[in-house]
Every structure is written in structure tokens, then in C-alpha cells.
Amino acid sequence: MAHAVTLIPGDGTGPELIEATRRVVEATGVEFDWDEQPAGEDVYAEEGTPFPDRTLDSIKRNGVGIKGPTTTPVGSGFRSVNVLLRKELDLYSCIRPCKAYEGVRTRFPETDIVIVRENTEDLYAGIEFEKDTDQAEDLRRFLEELDTSAHIREHSGISIKPISVFGSERIVRSAFDYARENGRRKVSAAHKANIMKHSDGLFLSVARQVAEDYPDIEFEDRIIDNLCNQLVSRPEEYDVIVLPNLYGDIVSDLGAGMIGGLGLAPGANVGTEAAMFEATHGSAPKYKGQNKVNPTALMLSGVLMLQHLGERDAADRMEKAIAEVIRKGESVTYDLKPTRDDPSAVGTSEFADAVIEEMNT
Ligand code: NAD
């Protein structure tokens, strides 16, 4: 039976990338019943919202979506579609595999890690108090009453870092489940529990408890600064890494850099009711309509979607074909060539053609 999936082209280079990805995913032979829905700058211009209700309803109905990037114009007053999506659908787990494919220039060719980032809590929960407001002053005084050693300087802005048992447990479980389902051997939890005992310390103690339910998967923990040091010296020692929101955000981009750039890094935002697959990079608006940018990150997000849908064989075939096209280095976009003005670089669409051809050989 065909899989019903919400297809969101997005804006900027999004529609070109989605079209390339859709063609490759279909070429695996898996059948899809696409429900195409708008989001981003273009629909904002027409309808005054970057994320219409019909798009949200479609994702809720189908439970699975794949999305091209969407622009968030600075100072426009419209909120990021990705933040809205995460909030509305409680997509609490952000999964970002970072694998260095042969043929890509990177100093870290051994890298094959999966970053699992908590998406809803931590310093990104949006609980903030602006300096010199009544609320910030009240909070400052209240904290000093609660704890006489808690001195906060005058004229301070304050951001709150909540980390709950519920949030920690479900993200760590999602990392272990991912490890189990994808044949991974180890989960490392990253934190700064030596300094932030009641937030990161809680995350760590919950992680240790959850690990006991997964005796088949090795577990270890690392202090976040040490993890960063080790990732760039011994990346081969890491497998699945689970982190609270802020560290996860930073380490995700570190991982993308280690594998050769944003154009190669896929992602999935997963919740209990829905999962949304999309590239790590943005809409690269300056290349809009030029058939130029690299579709690998979105195509690999398509591989993650196939895995999520239980289409393991198709996912493996598609990933192998992408890897092979990159290894050969002929039909690849400018960013994967030795120099950025290499005349042999192909466009987004031709890259997809090469992957389809590779899958059919
Ligand atoms: P960006 O990722 O869009 O582009 C930065 C640069 O990276 C580009 O100029 C290009 O040189 C390179 N690049 C990005 N994707 C590439 C690809 N597939 N192939 C080759 N090169 C690629 O980041 P930005 O310019 O900071 O953001 C542009 C817009 O995208 C902003 O409005 C931002 O809010 C939005 N954004 C959206 C998402 C999303 O939808 N998930 C994620 C990040 C940023």
C-alpha cells in the first residue's frame, strides 16, 4: 500500500531540492501518496501566514512529512516554521546522522555518528527576562530571598534552563531505540553535570537509569567540552550521542562540519504523533531557481524517512547509490568538486538523475 506523506517544498532552493528528492525516493519502487502543502515565505506573501492550518492538519493526518527548507526573514514578525512545527507537533527528538562519505574532502573521514538532540527544553525553552524590566528585577530579588548566596548582578538579563525527568527520559529512550533499530552499538550522553548539578545532573542520572533497560547497547557519558575535544581527535570512538537542547544544537553543526558541510547533513524531527524529515541547512535563497545546490542532505533525509516507514531495503539501496555517486565524484554539485568553479559540476536535478541511474544498475 502507498505511504501517505505530507510533502512541503518550502521556499528558496527548497522546491528544487524537494523535487530531486521526491524523484529519487520514488525510484526506489516504494509507492507514495504525496499530499503537497505550502509553508514559508511564498505562502506568507499570499496568505499572511508561513504555516497554514491545512499544512499542519495534513501532517497530523499522515504522521509523516518531508520538508524543503523555509526562510525566516529577519525582522518580518513571522515566526520560524520549524519552531512552529516542533511546538505544534511536540517533535521532541532531533536526529542527525553525520557520516563522512568517501569522496568528500574532510579531515575526519572516520566520522559515522548520530546526534540525538532534545528539542523542547533547556535554555531554548524561551523563558527569558529582559534586563531592567520589573519581571527581571522581581526574579532577581526572589532568587536572592530563596538562596542568599544566589547573587545576580544588577542590569542582568536572565534565561531559565529547565530540564525535566519526563523530557530527559523520552529523549534518552529515543536515542537507545534508534541505536537498537539501526544496529548501533553504543550511546554516549553528553552533559555538564559537574557544574549544573540540578539540570544536567538530572539529565545524566535519568540517562543512567534508562540505559539499564537496554543491556544490549553500551552506555557511557561525557562532559560536553571533553566530548567536543574527543570528537575532533577520535571521532571513530563515537556512535550515537544524546544531548540536551543547547549542546545538541552546537554539536549537530560540529558534526555537519566534520562530514564536509551542511549540504550533506540530513535530519529528522520526531515526536510521538508525527515525524518530519528535512535537511540541516537553510533555504540558501541566493541560489533560488538556479538548479545549483546539493540535494544530498535532503535525499539522505529521504533515506531516514524510508527507514522510519519500515522500508529498510529501499533505504539501503538509496543510501548506497548516493554514496556511490559521491565517491565517483563526476555527477556532483559544485560544493563537492575540488574547486567551487569546476566546470564539470552538475546541477541539483542531474545529481538526482545520477543517483537514480546508480540505483538501477
Ligand atoms: P543556508 O543553510 O540557507 O545557507 C548558507 C550557505 O550554505 C549558502 O549560501 C550556501 O553557500 C551553503 N549551502 C546551504 N545549503 C546548501 C546546499 N544544499 N548545497 C550547497 N550549498 C549549500 O543558511 P542561511 O543563509 O543562514 O539561512 C537562509 C535562510 O534559511 C534563513 O532565513 C534561515 O532562517 C533559514 N533556515 C531554514 C532552515 C530550515 O528550514 N530547516 C534551517 C536553517 C536556516
mmCIF file of N, CA, C and O and ligand atoms in Angstrom, residues 17 67-73 82 262-263 278-287 293-294 334-335 340, ligand 1:
data_model
loop_
_atom_site.group_PDB
_atom_site.id
_atom_site.type_symbol
_atom_site.label_atom_id
_atom_site.label_comp_id
_atom_site.label_asym_id
_atom_site.label_seq_id
_atom_site.Cartn_x
_atom_site.Cartn_y
_atom_site.Cartn_z
ATOM 1 N N LEU A 17 15.072 21.186 -4.395
ATOM 2 C CA LEU A 17 15.631 20.079 -3.608
ATOM 3 C C LEU A 17 14.581 19.012 -3.341
ATOM 4 O O LEU A 17 14.852 17.808 -3.415
ATOM 5 N N LYS A 67 10.239 17.849 4.186
ATOM 6 C CA LYS A 67 10.123 19.297 4.021
ATOM 7 C C LYS A 67 11.387 19.894 3.435
ATOM 8 O O LYS A 67 12.496 19.578 3.878
ATOM 9 N N GLY A 68 11.212 20.794 2.470
ATOM 10 C CA GLY A 68 12.320 21.608 1.996
ATOM 11 C C GLY A 68 12.537 22.733 2.987
ATOM 12 O O GLY A 68 11.666 23.032 3.804
ATOM 13 N N PRO A 69 13.701 23.381 2.941
ATOM 14 C CA PRO A 69 13.947 24.466 3.892
ATOM 15 C C PRO A 69 13.016 25.653 3.677
ATOM 16 O O PRO A 69 12.491 25.850 2.579
ATOM 17 N N THR A 70 12.811 26.423 4.731
ATOM 18 C CA THR A 70 11.964 27.618 4.659
ATOM 19 C C THR A 70 12.721 28.799 5.255
ATOM 20 O O THR A 70 13.416 28.648 6.254
ATOM 21 N N THR A 71 12.574 29.940 4.605
ATOM 22 C CA THR A 71 13.260 31.159 5.038
ATOM 23 C C THR A 71 12.541 31.770 6.238
ATOM 24 O O THR A 71 11.311 31.752 6.296
ATOM 25 N N THR A 72 13.314 32.297 7.182
ATOM 26 C CA THR A 72 12.733 33.105 8.257
ATOM 27 C C THR A 72 13.317 34.507 8.125
ATOM 28 O O THR A 72 14.410 34.773 8.612
ATOM 29 N N PRO A 73 12.601 35.429 7.421
ATOM 30 C CA PRO A 73 13.169 36.762 7.223
ATOM 31 C C PRO A 73 13.391 37.471 8.550
ATOM 32 O O PRO A 73 12.540 37.401 9.442
ATOM 33 N N ASN A 82 9.948 26.106 11.411
ATOM 34 C CA ASN A 82 10.483 24.925 12.102
ATOM 35 C C ASN A 82 10.168 24.954 13.595
ATOM 36 O O ASN A 82 9.843 23.929 14.183
ATOM 37 N N LEU A 262 27.186 21.557 5.479
ATOM 38 C CA LEU A 262 25.734 21.488 5.674
ATOM 39 C C LEU A 262 25.015 20.811 4.514
ATOM 40 O O LEU A 262 23.962 20.214 4.694
ATOM 41 N N GLY A 263 25.582 20.913 3.326
ATOM 42 C CA GLY A 263 24.924 20.330 2.146
ATOM 43 C C GLY A 263 24.797 18.817 2.209
ATOM 44 O O GLY A 263 24.132 18.191 1.382
ATOM 45 N N GLU A 278 13.954 16.544 7.188
ATOM 46 C CA GLU A 278 14.446 17.719 6.442
ATOM 47 C C GLU A 278 15.954 17.862 6.597
ATOM 48 O O GLU A 278 16.552 17.336 7.533
ATOM 49 N N ALA A 279 16.548 18.594 5.647
ATOM 50 C CA ALA A 279 17.990 18.847 5.687
ATOM 51 C C ALA A 279 18.325 19.763 6.857
ATOM 52 O O ALA A 279 17.477 20.499 7.349
ATOM 53 N N THR A 280 19.592 19.723 7.264
ATOM 54 C CA THR A 280 20.040 20.620 8.327
ATOM 55 C C THR A 280 20.185 22.055 7.826
ATOM 56 O O THR A 280 19.979 23.008 8.571
ATOM 57 N N HIS A 281 20.517 22.204 6.545
ATOM 58 C CA HIS A 281 20.792 23.549 6.032
ATOM 59 C C HIS A 281 19.515 24.361 5.799
ATOM 60 O O HIS A 281 18.406 23.824 5.846
ATOM 61 N N GLY A 282 19.705 25.657 5.518
ATOM 62 C CA GLY A 282 18.580 26.546 5.260
ATOM 63 C C GLY A 282 18.235 26.633 3.781
ATOM 64 O O GLY A 282 18.648 25.786 2.977
ATOM 65 N N SER A 283 17.504 27.695 3.433
ATOM 66 C CA SER A 283 16.913 27.784 2.095
ATOM 67 C C SER A 283 17.873 28.326 1.033
ATOM 68 O O SER A 283 17.503 28.418 -0.137
ATOM 69 N N ALA A 284 19.106 28.684 1.433
ATOM 70 C CA ALA A 284 20.139 29.209 0.514
ATOM 71 C C ALA A 284 19.502 30.078 -0.583
ATOM 72 O O ALA A 284 19.651 29.798 -1.776
ATOM 73 N N PRO A 285 18.787 31.162 -0.185
ATOM 74 C CA PRO A 285 17.971 31.909 -1.153
ATOM 75 C C PRO A 285 18.745 32.483 -2.331
ATOM 76 O O PRO A 285 18.182 32.664 -3.408
ATOM 77 N N LYS A 286 20.048 32.735 -2.138
ATOM 78 C CA LYS A 286 20.777 33.357 -3.266
ATOM 79 C C LYS A 286 20.914 32.397 -4.453
ATOM 80 O O LYS A 286 21.209 32.829 -5.564
ATOM 81 N N TYR A 287 20.681 31.113 -4.241
ATOM 82 C CA TYR A 287 20.766 30.134 -5.336
ATOM 83 C C TYR A 287 19.387 29.702 -5.853
ATOM 84 O O TYR A 287 19.282 28.788 -6.668
ATOM 85 N N VAL A 293 22.262 23.892 -6.085
ATOM 86 C CA VAL A 293 22.700 23.402 -4.766
ATOM 87 C C VAL A 293 22.606 21.877 -4.641
ATOM 88 O O VAL A 293 21.940 21.201 -5.423
ATOM 89 N N ASN A 294 23.290 21.400 -3.624
ATOM 90 C CA ASN A 294 23.461 19.961 -3.403
ATOM 91 C C ASN A 294 22.212 19.342 -2.756
ATOM 92 O O ASN A 294 21.834 19.745 -1.650
ATOM 93 N N TYR A 334 28.622 21.647 -7.392
ATOM 94 C CA TYR A 334 29.862 22.440 -7.260
ATOM 95 C C TYR A 334 30.576 22.283 -5.924
ATOM 96 O O TYR A 334 31.798 22.284 -5.862
ATOM 97 N N ASP A 335 29.767 22.150 -4.832
ATOM 98 C CA ASP A 335 30.373 22.113 -3.498
ATOM 99 C C ASP A 335 31.151 20.822 -3.238
ATOM 100 O O ASP A 335 31.938 20.757 -2.294
ATOM 101 N N ARG A 340 35.305 25.367 -6.411
ATOM 102 C CA ARG A 340 33.896 25.761 -6.487
ATOM 103 C C ARG A 340 33.466 26.203 -7.884
ATOM 104 O O ARG A 340 32.275 26.245 -8.174
HETATM 105 P P1 NAD B 1 21.746 28.355 4.493
HETATM 106 O O1 NAD B 1 22.000 26.990 5.007
HETATM 107 O O2 NAD B 1 20.479 28.559 3.748
HETATM 108 O O3 NAD B 1 22.917 28.801 3.520
HETATM 109 C C1 NAD B 1 24.211 29.173 3.919
HETATM 110 C C2 NAD B 1 25.174 28.848 2.791
HETATM 111 O O4 NAD B 1 25.455 27.454 2.852
HETATM 112 C C3 NAD B 1 24.598 29.069 1.379
HETATM 113 O O5 NAD B 1 24.780 30.377 0.929
HETATM 114 C C4 NAD B 1 25.393 28.083 0.583
HETATM 115 O O6 NAD B 1 26.653 28.610 0.276
HETATM 116 C C5 NAD B 1 25.569 26.932 1.560
HETATM 117 N N1 NAD B 1 24.553 25.884 1.371
HETATM 118 C C6 NAD B 1 23.433 25.671 2.112
HETATM 119 N N2 NAD B 1 22.766 24.618 1.650
HETATM 120 C C7 NAD B 1 23.472 24.146 0.600
HETATM 121 C C8 NAD B 1 23.291 23.058 -0.294
HETATM 122 N N3 NAD B 1 22.244 22.235 -0.219
HETATM 123 N N4 NAD B 1 24.208 22.881 -1.278
HETATM 124 C C9 NAD B 1 25.257 23.677 -1.383
HETATM 125 N N5 NAD B 1 25.498 24.713 -0.567
HETATM 126 C C10 NAD B 1 24.606 24.950 0.421
HETATM 127 O O7 NAD B 1 21.836 29.342 5.774
HETATM 128 P P2 NAD B 1 21.401 30.857 5.933
HETATM 129 O O8 NAD B 1 21.825 31.643 4.741
HETATM 130 O O9 NAD B 1 21.881 31.228 7.279
HETATM 131 O O10 NAD B 1 19.812 30.794 6.005
HETATM 132 C C11 NAD B 1 18.944 31.125 4.917
HETATM 133 C C12 NAD B 1 17.512 31.025 5.419
HETATM 134 O O11 NAD B 1 17.214 29.667 5.745
HETATM 135 C C13 NAD B 1 17.245 31.849 6.668
HETATM 136 O O12 NAD B 1 16.042 32.526 6.507
HETATM 137 C C14 NAD B 1 17.155 30.819 7.771
HETATM 138 O O13 NAD B 1 16.287 31.216 8.790
HETATM 139 C C15 NAD B 1 16.586 29.630 7.016
HETATM 140 N N6 NAD B 1 16.861 28.308 7.630
HETATM 141 C C16 NAD B 1 15.923 27.369 7.459
HETATM 142 C C17 NAD B 1 16.143 26.089 7.961
HETATM 143 C C18 NAD B 1 15.066 25.070 7.756
HETATM 144 O O14 NAD B 1 14.097 25.323 7.083
HETATM 145 N N7 NAD B 1 15.218 23.899 8.305
HETATM 146 C C19 NAD B 1 17.333 25.775 8.595
HETATM 147 C C20 NAD B 1 18.309 26.763 8.718
HETATM 148 C C21 NAD B 1 18.071 28.044 8.224
#
